[in-house]
mmCIF file of C-alpha atoms and ligand atoms in Angstrom:
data_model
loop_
_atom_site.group_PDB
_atom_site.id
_atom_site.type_symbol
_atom_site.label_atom_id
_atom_site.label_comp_id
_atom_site.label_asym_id
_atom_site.label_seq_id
_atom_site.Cartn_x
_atom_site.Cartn_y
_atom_site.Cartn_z
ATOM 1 C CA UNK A 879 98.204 200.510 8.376
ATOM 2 C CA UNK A 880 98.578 200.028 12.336
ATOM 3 C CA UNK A 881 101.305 197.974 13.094
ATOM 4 C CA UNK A 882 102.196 196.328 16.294
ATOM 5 C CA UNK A 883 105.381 194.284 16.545
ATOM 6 C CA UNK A 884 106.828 191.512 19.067
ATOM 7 C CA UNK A 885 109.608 189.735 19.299
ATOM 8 C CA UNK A 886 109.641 186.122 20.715
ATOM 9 C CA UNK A 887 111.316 182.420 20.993
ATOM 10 C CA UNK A 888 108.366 180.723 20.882
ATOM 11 C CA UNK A 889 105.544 180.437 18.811
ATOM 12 C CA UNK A 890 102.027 180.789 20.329
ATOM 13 C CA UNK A 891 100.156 180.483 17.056
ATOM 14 C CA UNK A 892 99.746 178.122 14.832
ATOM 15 C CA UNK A 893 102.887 176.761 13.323
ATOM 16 C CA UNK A 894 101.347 174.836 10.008
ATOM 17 C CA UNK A 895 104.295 175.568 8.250
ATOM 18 C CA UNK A 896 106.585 173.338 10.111
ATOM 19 C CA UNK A 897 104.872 170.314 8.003
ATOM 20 C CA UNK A 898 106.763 172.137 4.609
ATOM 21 C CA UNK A 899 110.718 172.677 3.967
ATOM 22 C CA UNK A 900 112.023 175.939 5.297
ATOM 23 C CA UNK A 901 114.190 176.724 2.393
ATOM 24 C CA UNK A 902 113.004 179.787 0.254
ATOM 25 C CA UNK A 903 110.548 178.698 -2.649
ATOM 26 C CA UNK A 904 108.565 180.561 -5.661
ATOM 27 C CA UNK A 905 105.367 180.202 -4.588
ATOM 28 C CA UNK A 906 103.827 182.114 -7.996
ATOM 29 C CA UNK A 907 103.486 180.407 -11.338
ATOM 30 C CA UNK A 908 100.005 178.696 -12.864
ATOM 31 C CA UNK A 909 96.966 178.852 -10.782
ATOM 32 C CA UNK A 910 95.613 174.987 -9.457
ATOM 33 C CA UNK A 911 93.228 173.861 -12.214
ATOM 34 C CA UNK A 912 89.559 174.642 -11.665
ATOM 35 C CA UNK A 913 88.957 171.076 -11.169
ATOM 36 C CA UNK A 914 91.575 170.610 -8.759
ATOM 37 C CA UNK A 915 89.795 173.903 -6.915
ATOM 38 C CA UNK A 916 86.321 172.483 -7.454
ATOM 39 C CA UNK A 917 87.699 168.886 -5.594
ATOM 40 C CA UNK A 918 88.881 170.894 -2.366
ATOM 41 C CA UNK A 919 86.456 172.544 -2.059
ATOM 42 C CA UNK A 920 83.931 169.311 -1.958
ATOM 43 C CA UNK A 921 86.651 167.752 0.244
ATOM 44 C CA UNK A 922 87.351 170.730 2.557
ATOM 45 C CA UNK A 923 85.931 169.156 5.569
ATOM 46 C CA UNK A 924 87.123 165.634 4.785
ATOM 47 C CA UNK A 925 90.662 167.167 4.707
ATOM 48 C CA UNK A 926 90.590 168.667 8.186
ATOM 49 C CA UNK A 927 88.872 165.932 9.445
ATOM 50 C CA UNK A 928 91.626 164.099 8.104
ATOM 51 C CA UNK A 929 94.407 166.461 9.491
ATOM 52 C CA UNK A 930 92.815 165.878 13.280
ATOM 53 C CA UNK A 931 92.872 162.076 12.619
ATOM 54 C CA UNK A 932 96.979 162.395 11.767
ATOM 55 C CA UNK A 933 97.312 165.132 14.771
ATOM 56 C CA UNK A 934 94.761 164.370 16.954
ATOM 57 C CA UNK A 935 95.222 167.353 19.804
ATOM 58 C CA UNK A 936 98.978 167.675 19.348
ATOM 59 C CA UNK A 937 99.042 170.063 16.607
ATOM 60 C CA UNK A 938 98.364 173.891 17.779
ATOM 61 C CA UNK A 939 99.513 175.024 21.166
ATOM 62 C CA UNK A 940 97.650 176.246 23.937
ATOM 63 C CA UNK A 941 96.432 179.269 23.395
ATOM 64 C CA UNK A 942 96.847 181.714 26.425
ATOM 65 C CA UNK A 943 97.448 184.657 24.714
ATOM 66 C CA UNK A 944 93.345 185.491 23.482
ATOM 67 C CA UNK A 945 92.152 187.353 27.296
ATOM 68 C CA UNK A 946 95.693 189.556 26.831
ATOM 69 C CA UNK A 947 94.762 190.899 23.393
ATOM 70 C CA UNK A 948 91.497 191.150 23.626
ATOM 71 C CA UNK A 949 89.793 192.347 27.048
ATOM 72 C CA UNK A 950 86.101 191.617 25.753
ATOM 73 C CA UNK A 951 86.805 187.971 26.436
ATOM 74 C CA UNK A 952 87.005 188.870 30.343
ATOM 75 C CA UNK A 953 83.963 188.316 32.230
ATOM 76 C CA UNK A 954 82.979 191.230 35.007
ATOM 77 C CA UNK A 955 85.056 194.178 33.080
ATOM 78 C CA UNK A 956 81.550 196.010 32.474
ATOM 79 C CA UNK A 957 79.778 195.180 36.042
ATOM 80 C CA UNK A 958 80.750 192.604 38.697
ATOM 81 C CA UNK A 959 79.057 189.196 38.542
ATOM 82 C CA UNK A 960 79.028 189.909 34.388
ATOM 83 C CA UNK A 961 78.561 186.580 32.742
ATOM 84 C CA UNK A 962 79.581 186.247 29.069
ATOM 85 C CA UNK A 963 78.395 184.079 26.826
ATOM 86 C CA UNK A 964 80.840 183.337 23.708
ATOM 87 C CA UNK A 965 81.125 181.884 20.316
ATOM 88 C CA UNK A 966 83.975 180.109 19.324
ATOM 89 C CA UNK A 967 83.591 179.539 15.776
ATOM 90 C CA UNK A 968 86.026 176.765 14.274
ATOM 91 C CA UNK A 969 87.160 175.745 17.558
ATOM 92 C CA UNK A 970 89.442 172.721 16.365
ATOM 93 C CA UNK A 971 90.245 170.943 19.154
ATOM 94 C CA UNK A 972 89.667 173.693 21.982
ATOM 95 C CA UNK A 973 93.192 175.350 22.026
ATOM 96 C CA UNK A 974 91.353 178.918 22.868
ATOM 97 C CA UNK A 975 88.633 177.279 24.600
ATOM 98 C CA UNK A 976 89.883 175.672 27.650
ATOM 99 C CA UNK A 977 92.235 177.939 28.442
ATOM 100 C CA UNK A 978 89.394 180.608 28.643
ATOM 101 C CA UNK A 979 87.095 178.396 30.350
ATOM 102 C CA UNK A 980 89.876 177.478 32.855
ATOM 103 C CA UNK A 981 90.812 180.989 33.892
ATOM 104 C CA UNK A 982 87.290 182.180 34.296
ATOM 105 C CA UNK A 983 84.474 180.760 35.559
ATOM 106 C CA UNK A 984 81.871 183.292 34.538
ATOM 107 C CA UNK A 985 81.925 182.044 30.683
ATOM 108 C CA UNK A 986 79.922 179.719 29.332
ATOM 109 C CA UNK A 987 81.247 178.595 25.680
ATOM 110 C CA UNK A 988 79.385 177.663 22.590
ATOM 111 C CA UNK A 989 82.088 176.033 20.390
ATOM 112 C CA UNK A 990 81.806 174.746 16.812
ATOM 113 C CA UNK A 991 83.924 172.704 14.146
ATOM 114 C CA UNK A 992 83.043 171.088 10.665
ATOM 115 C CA UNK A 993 85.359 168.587 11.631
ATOM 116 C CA UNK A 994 83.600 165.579 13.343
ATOM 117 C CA UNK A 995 86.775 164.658 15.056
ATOM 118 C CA UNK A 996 87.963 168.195 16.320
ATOM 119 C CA UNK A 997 84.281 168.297 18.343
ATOM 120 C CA UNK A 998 85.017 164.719 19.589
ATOM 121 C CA UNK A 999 88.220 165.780 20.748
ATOM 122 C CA UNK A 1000 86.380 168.968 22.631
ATOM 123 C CA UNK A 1001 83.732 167.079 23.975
ATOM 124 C CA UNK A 1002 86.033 164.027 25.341
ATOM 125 C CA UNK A 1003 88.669 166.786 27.203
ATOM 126 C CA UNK A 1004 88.477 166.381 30.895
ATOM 127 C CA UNK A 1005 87.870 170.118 30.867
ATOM 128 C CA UNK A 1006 84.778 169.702 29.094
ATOM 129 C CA UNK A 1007 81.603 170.560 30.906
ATOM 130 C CA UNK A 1008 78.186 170.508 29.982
ATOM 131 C CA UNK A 1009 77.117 173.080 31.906
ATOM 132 C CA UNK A 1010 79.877 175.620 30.958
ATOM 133 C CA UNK A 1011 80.395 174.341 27.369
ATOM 134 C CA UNK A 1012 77.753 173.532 24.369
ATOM 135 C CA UNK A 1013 80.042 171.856 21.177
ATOM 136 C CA UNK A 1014 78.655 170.854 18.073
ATOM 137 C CA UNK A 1015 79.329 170.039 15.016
ATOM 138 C CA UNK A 1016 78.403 173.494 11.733
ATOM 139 C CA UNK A 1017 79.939 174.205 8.430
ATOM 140 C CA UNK A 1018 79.814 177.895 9.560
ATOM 141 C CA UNK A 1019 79.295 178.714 5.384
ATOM 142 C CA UNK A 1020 76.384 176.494 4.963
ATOM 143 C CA UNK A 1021 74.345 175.086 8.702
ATOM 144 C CA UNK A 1022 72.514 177.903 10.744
ATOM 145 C CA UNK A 1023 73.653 178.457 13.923
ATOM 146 C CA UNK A 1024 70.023 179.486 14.926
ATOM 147 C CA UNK A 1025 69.475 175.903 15.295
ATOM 148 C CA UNK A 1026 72.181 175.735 17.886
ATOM 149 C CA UNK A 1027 72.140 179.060 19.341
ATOM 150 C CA UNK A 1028 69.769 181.749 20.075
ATOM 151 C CA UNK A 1029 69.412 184.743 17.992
ATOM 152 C CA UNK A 1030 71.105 187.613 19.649
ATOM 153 C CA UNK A 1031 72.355 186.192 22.641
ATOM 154 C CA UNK A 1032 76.314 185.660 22.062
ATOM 155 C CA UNK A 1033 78.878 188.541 23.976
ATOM 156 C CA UNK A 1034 81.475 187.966 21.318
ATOM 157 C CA UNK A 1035 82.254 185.598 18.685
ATOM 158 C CA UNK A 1036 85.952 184.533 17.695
ATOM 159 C CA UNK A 1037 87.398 183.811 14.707
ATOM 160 C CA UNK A 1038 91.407 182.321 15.446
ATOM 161 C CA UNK A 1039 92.756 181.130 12.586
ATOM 162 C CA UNK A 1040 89.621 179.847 10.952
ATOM 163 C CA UNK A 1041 88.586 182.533 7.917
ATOM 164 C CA UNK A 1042 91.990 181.977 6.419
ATOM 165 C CA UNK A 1043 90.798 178.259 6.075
ATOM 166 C CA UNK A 1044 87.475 178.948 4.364
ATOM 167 C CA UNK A 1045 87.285 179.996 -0.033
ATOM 168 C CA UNK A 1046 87.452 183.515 -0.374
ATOM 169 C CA UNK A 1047 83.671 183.361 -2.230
ATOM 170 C CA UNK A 1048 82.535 181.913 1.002
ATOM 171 C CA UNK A 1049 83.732 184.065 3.711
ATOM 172 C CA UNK A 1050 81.005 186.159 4.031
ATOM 173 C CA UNK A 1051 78.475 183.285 4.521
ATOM 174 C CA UNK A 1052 80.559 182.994 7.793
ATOM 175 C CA UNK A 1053 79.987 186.464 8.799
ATOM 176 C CA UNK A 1054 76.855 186.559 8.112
ATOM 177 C CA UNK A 1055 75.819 183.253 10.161
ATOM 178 C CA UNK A 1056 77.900 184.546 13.621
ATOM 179 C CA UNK A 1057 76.340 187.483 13.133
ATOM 180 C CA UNK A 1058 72.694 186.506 13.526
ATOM 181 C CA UNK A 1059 73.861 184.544 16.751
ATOM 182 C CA UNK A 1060 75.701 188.068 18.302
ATOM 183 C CA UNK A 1061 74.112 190.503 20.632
ATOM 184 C CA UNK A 1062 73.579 194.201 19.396
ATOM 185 C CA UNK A 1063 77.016 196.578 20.176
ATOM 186 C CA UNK A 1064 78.833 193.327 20.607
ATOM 187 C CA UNK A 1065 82.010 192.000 18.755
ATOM 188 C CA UNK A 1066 84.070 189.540 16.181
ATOM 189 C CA UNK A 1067 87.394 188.921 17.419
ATOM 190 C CA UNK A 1068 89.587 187.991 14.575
ATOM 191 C CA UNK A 1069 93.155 186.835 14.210
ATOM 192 C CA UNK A 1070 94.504 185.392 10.969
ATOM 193 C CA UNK A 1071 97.363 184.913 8.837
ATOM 194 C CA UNK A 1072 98.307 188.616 7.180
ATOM 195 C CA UNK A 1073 99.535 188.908 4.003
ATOM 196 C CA UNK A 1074 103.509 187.898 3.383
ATOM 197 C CA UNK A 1075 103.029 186.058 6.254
ATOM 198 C CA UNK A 1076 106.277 183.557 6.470
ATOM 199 C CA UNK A 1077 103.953 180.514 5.648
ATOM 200 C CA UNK A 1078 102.831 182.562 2.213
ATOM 201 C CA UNK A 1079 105.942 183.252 1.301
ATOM 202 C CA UNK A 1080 107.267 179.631 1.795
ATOM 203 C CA UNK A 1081 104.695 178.338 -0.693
ATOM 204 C CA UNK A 1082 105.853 176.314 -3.931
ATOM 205 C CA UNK A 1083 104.892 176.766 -7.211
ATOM 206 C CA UNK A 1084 101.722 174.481 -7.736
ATOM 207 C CA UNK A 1085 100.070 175.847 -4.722
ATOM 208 C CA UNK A 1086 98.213 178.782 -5.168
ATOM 209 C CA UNK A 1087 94.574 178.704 -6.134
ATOM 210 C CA UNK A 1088 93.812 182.356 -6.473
ATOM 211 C CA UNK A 1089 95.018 186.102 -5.177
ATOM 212 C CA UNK A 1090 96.515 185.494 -1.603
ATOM 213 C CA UNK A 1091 95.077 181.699 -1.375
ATOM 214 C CA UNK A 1092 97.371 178.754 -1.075
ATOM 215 C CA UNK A 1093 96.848 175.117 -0.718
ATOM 216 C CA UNK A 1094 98.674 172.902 1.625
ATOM 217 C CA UNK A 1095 100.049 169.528 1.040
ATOM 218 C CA UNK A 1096 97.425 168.056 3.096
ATOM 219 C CA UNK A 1097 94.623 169.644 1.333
ATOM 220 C CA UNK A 1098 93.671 172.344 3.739
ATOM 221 C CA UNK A 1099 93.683 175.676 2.438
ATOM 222 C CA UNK A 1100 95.038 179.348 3.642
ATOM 223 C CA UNK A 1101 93.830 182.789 2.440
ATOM 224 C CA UNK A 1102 96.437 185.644 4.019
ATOM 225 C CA UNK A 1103 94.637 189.006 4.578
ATOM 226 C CA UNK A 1104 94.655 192.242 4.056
ATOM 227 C CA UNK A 1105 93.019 195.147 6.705
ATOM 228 C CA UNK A 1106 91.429 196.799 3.565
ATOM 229 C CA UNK A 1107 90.121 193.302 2.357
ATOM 230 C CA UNK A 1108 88.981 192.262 5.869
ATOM 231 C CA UNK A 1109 87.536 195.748 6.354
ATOM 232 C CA UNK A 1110 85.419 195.397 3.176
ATOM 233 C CA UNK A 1111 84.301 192.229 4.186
ATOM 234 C CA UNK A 1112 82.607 192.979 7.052
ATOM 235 C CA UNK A 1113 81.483 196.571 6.404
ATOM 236 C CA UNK A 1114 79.429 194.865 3.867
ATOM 237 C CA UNK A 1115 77.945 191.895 6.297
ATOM 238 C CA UNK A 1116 77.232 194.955 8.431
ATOM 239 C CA UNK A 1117 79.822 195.265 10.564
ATOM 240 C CA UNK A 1118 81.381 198.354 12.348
ATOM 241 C CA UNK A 1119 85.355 198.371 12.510
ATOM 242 C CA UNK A 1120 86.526 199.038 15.504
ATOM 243 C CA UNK A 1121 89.848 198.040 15.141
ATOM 244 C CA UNK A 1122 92.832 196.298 12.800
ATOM 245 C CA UNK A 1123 96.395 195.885 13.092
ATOM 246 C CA UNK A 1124 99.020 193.747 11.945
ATOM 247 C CA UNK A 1125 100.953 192.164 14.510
ATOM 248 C CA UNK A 1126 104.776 191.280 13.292
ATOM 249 C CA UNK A 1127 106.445 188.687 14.894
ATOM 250 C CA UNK A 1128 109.644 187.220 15.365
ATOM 251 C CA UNK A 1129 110.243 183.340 15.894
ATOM 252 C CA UNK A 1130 113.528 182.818 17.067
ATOM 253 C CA UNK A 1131 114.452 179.059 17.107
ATOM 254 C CA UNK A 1132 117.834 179.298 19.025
ATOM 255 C CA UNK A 1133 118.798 175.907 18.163
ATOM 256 C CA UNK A 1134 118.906 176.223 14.437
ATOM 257 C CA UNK A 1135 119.829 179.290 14.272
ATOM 258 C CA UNK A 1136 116.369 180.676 12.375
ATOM 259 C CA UNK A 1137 114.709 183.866 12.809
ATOM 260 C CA UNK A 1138 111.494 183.449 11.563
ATOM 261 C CA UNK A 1139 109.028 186.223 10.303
ATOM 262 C CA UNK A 1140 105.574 186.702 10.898
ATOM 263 C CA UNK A 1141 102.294 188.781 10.065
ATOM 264 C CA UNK A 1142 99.148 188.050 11.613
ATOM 265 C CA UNK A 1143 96.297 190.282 11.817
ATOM 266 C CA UNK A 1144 94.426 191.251 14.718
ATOM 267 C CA UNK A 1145 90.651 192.662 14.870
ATOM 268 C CA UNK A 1146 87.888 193.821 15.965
ATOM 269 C CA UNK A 1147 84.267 194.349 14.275
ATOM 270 C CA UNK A 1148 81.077 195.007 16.082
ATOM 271 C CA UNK A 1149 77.541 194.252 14.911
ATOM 272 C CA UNK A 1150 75.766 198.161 15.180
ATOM 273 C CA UNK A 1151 72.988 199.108 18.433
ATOM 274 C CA UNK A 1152 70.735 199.545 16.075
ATOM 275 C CA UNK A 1153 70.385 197.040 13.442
ATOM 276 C CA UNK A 1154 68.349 198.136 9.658
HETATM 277 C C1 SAM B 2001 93.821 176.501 11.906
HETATM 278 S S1 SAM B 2001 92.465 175.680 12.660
HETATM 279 C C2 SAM B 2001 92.177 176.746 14.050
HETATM 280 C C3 SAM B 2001 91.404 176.084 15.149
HETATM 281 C C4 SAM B 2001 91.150 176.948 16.393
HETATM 282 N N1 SAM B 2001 90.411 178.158 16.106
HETATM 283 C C5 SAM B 2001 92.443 177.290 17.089
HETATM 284 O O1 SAM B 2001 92.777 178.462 17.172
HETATM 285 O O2 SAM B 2001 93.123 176.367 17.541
HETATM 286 C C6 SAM B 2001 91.120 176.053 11.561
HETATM 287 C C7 SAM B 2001 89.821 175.368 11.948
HETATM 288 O O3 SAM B 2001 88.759 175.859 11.136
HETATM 289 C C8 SAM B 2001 87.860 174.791 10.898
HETATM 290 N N2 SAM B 2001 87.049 175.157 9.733
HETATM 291 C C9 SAM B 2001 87.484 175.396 8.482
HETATM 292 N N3 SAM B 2001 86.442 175.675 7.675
HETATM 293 C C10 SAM B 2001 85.327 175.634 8.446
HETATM 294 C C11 SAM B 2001 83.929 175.818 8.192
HETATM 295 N N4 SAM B 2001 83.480 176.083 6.961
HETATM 296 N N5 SAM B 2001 83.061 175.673 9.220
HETATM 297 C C12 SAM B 2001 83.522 175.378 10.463
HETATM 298 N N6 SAM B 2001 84.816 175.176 10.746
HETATM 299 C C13 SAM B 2001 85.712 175.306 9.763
HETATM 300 C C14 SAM B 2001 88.784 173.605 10.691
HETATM 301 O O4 SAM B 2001 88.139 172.364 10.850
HETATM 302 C C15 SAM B 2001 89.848 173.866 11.745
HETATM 303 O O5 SAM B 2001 89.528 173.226 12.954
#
């Protein structure tokens, strides 16, 4: 297990768990009935569709941090005048996006959401630009994003904070779409929740559908991973692992006095040269 570890005031990732109390809760106990499962499933998209309705673009912060950790997300690193064409898959409502688009001008962005309003909010930013930025609207686990996209023509695909969101059963659908869509030797960036993340273990009783799977009040669901789960995952859509850590993190609100822990995990997986 690779383990990288910051400490920091702020939070730069998403901070869901400020919607639930912060005192400590047992999160274990009976399992959601299968046909309280079955219902949020059928209802996953209403439920962030709903969440972007309450939050609109106020929710998740800016995210600045993506070109820092991951250097395949800068244009011209392999040859000057290198354009790169990306995927971000489950974009909400552009928090990686714009930043990236901002800061370099050599990207051009396909972004996609199954929430209706999350792509309204992307395609009504100022920053939006048609001829830097397609958005549209894909349930990565169920709509082709052939129709959208060529085959084989994306430099890297990311994945922020959207697998955790998807049923554990469905998760390789996802893979399996982006990976059509991704050029040979090219990469999956992935950040997530890891496992005993602080917003896992703040859970109550009544919330957890299955191993490492919770459900929010709102509906909207969080898986917390494992490397050797994540690993598995993707070996067997293909993938190659090229890298996975977990990043530890330490939110310090001053004002309350509250250290706050975190686990995310960070990695990479590349779709082989040489495809079977
Ligand atoms: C925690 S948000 C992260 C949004 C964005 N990646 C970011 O970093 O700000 C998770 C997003 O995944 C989207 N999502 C969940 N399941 C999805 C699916 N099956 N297909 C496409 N998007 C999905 C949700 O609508 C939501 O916008």
């Amino acid at each position: 297990m690779r383990l990288h570890v910051i400490m920091s005031s702020g939070g730069e990732d998403p901070d869901r768990e400020k919607e639930q109390e912060t005192r400590p809760q047992s999160r274990d106990g009976p399992v959601v009935s299968a046909f309280k499962q079955a219902k949020l499933e059928k209802e996953a998209q209403k439920n962030w569709d709903l969440f972007y309705k309450r939050n609109s673009t106020n929710f998740f912060r800016d995210r600045h941090w993506t070109t820092r950790e991951f250097e395949e997300l800068r244009s011209c690193k392999e040859f000057e005048d290198q354009k790169l064409t990306i995927l971000e898959a489950g974009c909400g409502v552009g928090n990686c996006l714009f930043p990236l688009l901002e800061e370099d001008l050599n990207i051009f962005a396909y972004a996609c959401d199954f929430s209706p309003r999350a792509v309204e909010y992307v395609k009504q930013n100022p920053l939006y630009d048609a001829e830097r930025c397609k958005a549209f609207h894909c349930d990565l686990t169920q709509d082709d994003l052939l129709e959208h996209i060529p085959a084989a023509s994306v430099d890297v695909v990311t994945l922020i904070f959207v697998l955790s969101a998807v049923h554990p059963d469905k998760m390789h659908l996802v893979l399996q779409n982006v990976y059509r869509v991704l050029k040979p030797g090219k990469c999956v960036l992935f950040r997530d929740y890891g496992l005993n993340d602080h917003a896992m273990l703040r859970f109550k009783t009544g919330s957890k559908l299955g191993e490492n799977f919770y459900v929010r009040q709102d509906g909207t669901r969080a898986y917390f991973f494992t490397d050797v789960f994540l690993a598995q995952l993707f070996r067997a859509t293909g993938y190659e692992e090229v890298v996975s850590e977990y990043v530890l993190r330490e939110t310090v609100n001053k004002k309350e006095g509250l250290c706050v822990p975190r686990v995310f995990l960070q990695s990479k997986f590349r779709k082989p040269l040489r495809t079977p």
